[in-house]
Amino acid sequence: MISTLERDNSIEGILFRKMKELPDWYGLTGVGFIWHGEWNDPEIEYKGKRINATIVEDTMWERWIRDDDGRLINGRESDDDGFKKFMLDNKDEVYELIELAMESEEQIRN
């Protein structure tokens, strides 16, 4: 996805002021992933706003690794490809969680 908030740092970007291209987060269209290094939480950009990615990821991860009774599902904790598919299969819920997180952060700021 093309960021609406951040410009590219390349020579071409400086000369032409191109917006930075971000990788899609878990393959979700319109959700860009911003990695700040291993010591900072990653962010996602959606509809011109950025939020902490772990808010949504942790919620979906808990749904992925636990059954309806809260018990761990064997083998899921190390299945990253399965989690990516789970995110895509439940993309409507992911988008809804992103929207809720953005609204919550907006209310905190105001």
PDB file of C-alpha atoms in Angstrom:
ATOM      1  CA  MET A   1       0.000   0.000   0.000  1.00  0.00           C
ATOM      2  CA  ILE A   2       1.133   3.569  -0.533  1.00  0.00           C
ATOM      3  CA  SER A   3       1.414   5.546   2.699  1.00  0.00           C
ATOM      4  CA  THR A   4      -0.588   8.740   3.013  1.00  0.00           C
ATOM      5  CA  LEU A   5       1.580   9.892   5.932  1.00  0.00           C
ATOM      6  CA  GLU A   6       5.216   9.151   5.122  1.00  0.00           C
ATOM      7  CA  ARG A   7       7.428  10.071   2.211  1.00  0.00           C
ATOM      8  CA  ASP A   8      10.163   7.879   0.769  1.00  0.00           C
ATOM      9  CA  ASN A   9      13.765   8.603   1.818  1.00  0.00           C
ATOM     10  CA  SER A  10      15.343   7.639  -1.511  1.00  0.00           C
ATOM     11  CA  ILE A  11      17.050  10.143  -3.797  1.00  0.00           C
ATOM     12  CA  GLU A  12      14.149   9.763  -6.191  1.00  0.00           C
ATOM     13  CA  GLY A  13      11.751  10.272  -3.277  1.00  0.00           C
ATOM     14  CA  ILE A  14      13.518  13.458  -2.225  1.00  0.00           C
ATOM     15  CA  LEU A  15      13.465  14.861  -5.731  1.00  0.00           C
ATOM     16  CA  PHE A  16       9.921  13.860  -6.533  1.00  0.00           C
ATOM     17  CA  ARG A  17       8.458  13.636  -3.013  1.00  0.00           C
ATOM     18  CA  LYS A  18       6.924  10.212  -3.627  1.00  0.00           C
ATOM     19  CA  MET A  19       4.914   8.702  -0.830  1.00  0.00           C
ATOM     20  CA  LYS A  20       6.522   5.676   0.792  1.00  0.00           C
ATOM     21  CA  GLU A  21       5.302   2.226  -0.188  1.00  0.00           C
ATOM     22  CA  LEU A  22       4.530   0.027   2.816  1.00  0.00           C
ATOM     23  CA  PRO A  23       4.175  -3.757   2.787  1.00  0.00           C
ATOM     24  CA  ASP A  24       0.651  -5.060   3.304  1.00  0.00           C
ATOM     25  CA  TRP A  25       0.135  -6.298   6.869  1.00  0.00           C
ATOM     26  CA  TYR A  26      -0.640 -10.034   6.690  1.00  0.00           C
ATOM     27  CA  GLY A  27      -1.636  -9.502   3.052  1.00  0.00           C
ATOM     28  CA  LEU A  28      -4.568  -7.255   4.004  1.00  0.00           C
ATOM     29  CA  THR A  29      -5.304  -4.697   1.301  1.00  0.00           C
ATOM     30  CA  GLY A  30      -4.980  -1.096   2.422  1.00  0.00           C
ATOM     31  CA  VAL A  31      -3.252  -1.908   5.731  1.00  0.00           C
ATOM     32  CA  GLY A  32       0.412  -0.923   5.692  1.00  0.00           C
ATOM     33  CA  PHE A  33       3.009  -2.336   8.078  1.00  0.00           C
ATOM     34  CA  ILE A  34       5.657  -0.128   9.720  1.00  0.00           C
ATOM     35  CA  TRP A  35       8.519  -1.874  11.525  1.00  0.00           C
ATOM     36  CA  HIS A  36      10.505   0.268  13.985  1.00  0.00           C
ATOM     37  CA  GLY A  37      12.974  -2.411  15.076  1.00  0.00           C
ATOM     38  CA  GLU A  38      12.806  -5.126  17.684  1.00  0.00           C
ATOM     39  CA  TRP A  39      12.705  -2.743  20.669  1.00  0.00           C
ATOM     40  CA  ASN A  40       9.632  -0.791  19.566  1.00  0.00           C
ATOM     41  CA  ASP A  41       6.125  -1.964  18.761  1.00  0.00           C
ATOM     42  CA  PRO A  42       5.279  -2.058  15.057  1.00  0.00           C
ATOM     43  CA  GLU A  43       2.501   0.124  13.713  1.00  0.00           C
ATOM     44  CA  ILE A  44      -0.102  -0.281  11.022  1.00  0.00           C
ATOM     45  CA  GLU A  45      -1.375   2.484   8.781  1.00  0.00           C
ATOM     46  CA  TYR A  46      -4.989   2.417   7.650  1.00  0.00           C
ATOM     47  CA  LYS A  47      -7.128   5.184   6.182  1.00  0.00           C
ATOM     48  CA  GLY A  48      -4.487   7.806   6.878  1.00  0.00           C
ATOM     49  CA  LYS A  49      -4.018   6.925  10.547  1.00  0.00           C
ATOM     50  CA  ARG A  50      -1.463   4.854  12.428  1.00  0.00           C
ATOM     51  CA  ILE A  51      -2.005   2.627  15.424  1.00  0.00           C
ATOM     52  CA  ASN A  52       0.015   0.134  17.413  1.00  0.00           C
ATOM     53  CA  ALA A  53      -0.200  -3.175  15.506  1.00  0.00           C
ATOM     54  CA  THR A  54      -0.062  -5.309  18.642  1.00  0.00           C
ATOM     55  CA  ILE A  55      -3.525  -4.109  19.718  1.00  0.00           C
ATOM     56  CA  VAL A  56      -5.125  -5.977  16.830  1.00  0.00           C
ATOM     57  CA  GLU A  57      -2.536  -8.737  16.440  1.00  0.00           C
ATOM     58  CA  ASP A  58      -2.696  -9.849  20.085  1.00  0.00           C
ATOM     59  CA  THR A  59      -6.494 -10.045  19.985  1.00  0.00           C
ATOM     60  CA  MET A  60      -6.495 -12.158  16.835  1.00  0.00           C
ATOM     61  CA  TRP A  61      -3.591 -14.289  18.125  1.00  0.00           C
ATOM     62  CA  GLU A  62      -5.574 -15.257  21.230  1.00  0.00           C
ATOM     63  CA  ARG A  63      -8.491 -16.305  19.017  1.00  0.00           C
ATOM     64  CA  TRP A  64      -6.076 -18.295  16.838  1.00  0.00           C
ATOM     65  CA  ILE A  65      -4.329 -20.305  19.574  1.00  0.00           C
ATOM     66  CA  ARG A  66      -7.308 -20.992  21.906  1.00  0.00           C
ATOM     67  CA  ASP A  67     -10.561 -22.884  21.467  1.00  0.00           C
ATOM     68  CA  ASP A  68     -13.968 -21.573  22.623  1.00  0.00           C
ATOM     69  CA  ASP A  69     -13.283 -22.889  26.146  1.00  0.00           C
ATOM     70  CA  GLY A  70      -9.973 -21.010  26.395  1.00  0.00           C
ATOM     71  CA  ARG A  71      -7.743 -24.064  26.032  1.00  0.00           C
ATOM     72  CA  LEU A  72      -4.636 -23.923  23.868  1.00  0.00           C
ATOM     73  CA  ILE A  73      -4.999 -25.631  20.510  1.00  0.00           C
ATOM     74  CA  ASN A  74      -2.057 -27.977  20.043  1.00  0.00           C
ATOM     75  CA  GLY A  75       0.536 -26.877  17.466  1.00  0.00           C
ATOM     76  CA  ARG A  76      -0.839 -23.426  16.704  1.00  0.00           C
ATOM     77  CA  GLU A  77       1.664 -21.367  18.721  1.00  0.00           C
ATOM     78  CA  SER A  78       4.399 -22.022  16.162  1.00  0.00           C
ATOM     79  CA  ASP A  79       2.263 -21.972  12.984  1.00  0.00           C
ATOM     80  CA  ASP A  80       2.926 -18.492  11.565  1.00  0.00           C
ATOM     81  CA  ASP A  81       1.648 -19.401   8.090  1.00  0.00           C
ATOM     82  CA  GLY A  82      -1.565 -20.707   9.622  1.00  0.00           C
ATOM     83  CA  PHE A  83      -1.974 -17.452  11.566  1.00  0.00           C
ATOM     84  CA  LYS A  84      -1.540 -15.391   8.389  1.00  0.00           C
ATOM     85  CA  LYS A  85      -4.261 -17.481   6.713  1.00  0.00           C
ATOM     86  CA  PHE A  86      -6.446 -17.044   9.818  1.00  0.00           C
ATOM     87  CA  MET A  87      -6.004 -13.260   9.576  1.00  0.00           C
ATOM     88  CA  LEU A  88      -6.993 -13.277   5.898  1.00  0.00           C
ATOM     89  CA  ASP A  89      -9.924 -15.633   6.494  1.00  0.00           C
ATOM     90  CA  ASN A  90     -11.179 -13.292   9.248  1.00  0.00           C
ATOM     91  CA  LYS A  91     -10.285 -10.016   7.526  1.00  0.00           C
ATOM     92  CA  ASP A  92     -13.670  -8.406   8.218  1.00  0.00           C
ATOM     93  CA  GLU A  93     -13.078  -8.812  11.945  1.00  0.00           C
ATOM     94  CA  VAL A  94      -9.501  -7.546  11.581  1.00  0.00           C
ATOM     95  CA  TYR A  95     -10.672  -4.401   9.779  1.00  0.00           C
ATOM     96  CA  GLU A  96     -13.329  -3.892  12.462  1.00  0.00           C
ATOM     97  CA  LEU A  97     -10.718  -4.228  15.230  1.00  0.00           C
ATOM     98  CA  ILE A  98      -8.492  -1.702  13.449  1.00  0.00           C
ATOM     99  CA  GLU A  99     -11.394   0.754  13.242  1.00  0.00           C
ATOM    100  CA  LEU A 100     -12.199   0.257  16.951  1.00  0.00           C
ATOM    101  CA  ALA A 101      -8.551   0.780  17.923  1.00  0.00           C
ATOM    102  CA  MET A 102      -8.365   3.976  15.846  1.00  0.00           C
ATOM    103  CA  GLU A 103     -11.566   5.306  17.457  1.00  0.00           C
ATOM    104  CA  SER A 104     -10.252   4.453  20.927  1.00  0.00           C
ATOM    105  CA  GLU A 105      -6.932   6.209  20.351  1.00  0.00           C
ATOM    106  CA  GLU A 106      -8.751   9.243  18.946  1.00  0.00           C
ATOM    107  CA  GLN A 107     -10.933   9.454  22.080  1.00  0.00           C
ATOM    108  CA  ILE A 108      -7.853   9.227  24.311  1.00  0.00           C
ATOM    109  CA  ARG A 109      -6.234  12.154  22.442  1.00  0.00           C
ATOM    110  CA  ASN A 110      -9.344  14.345  22.781  1.00  0.00           C
TER     111      ASN A 110
END
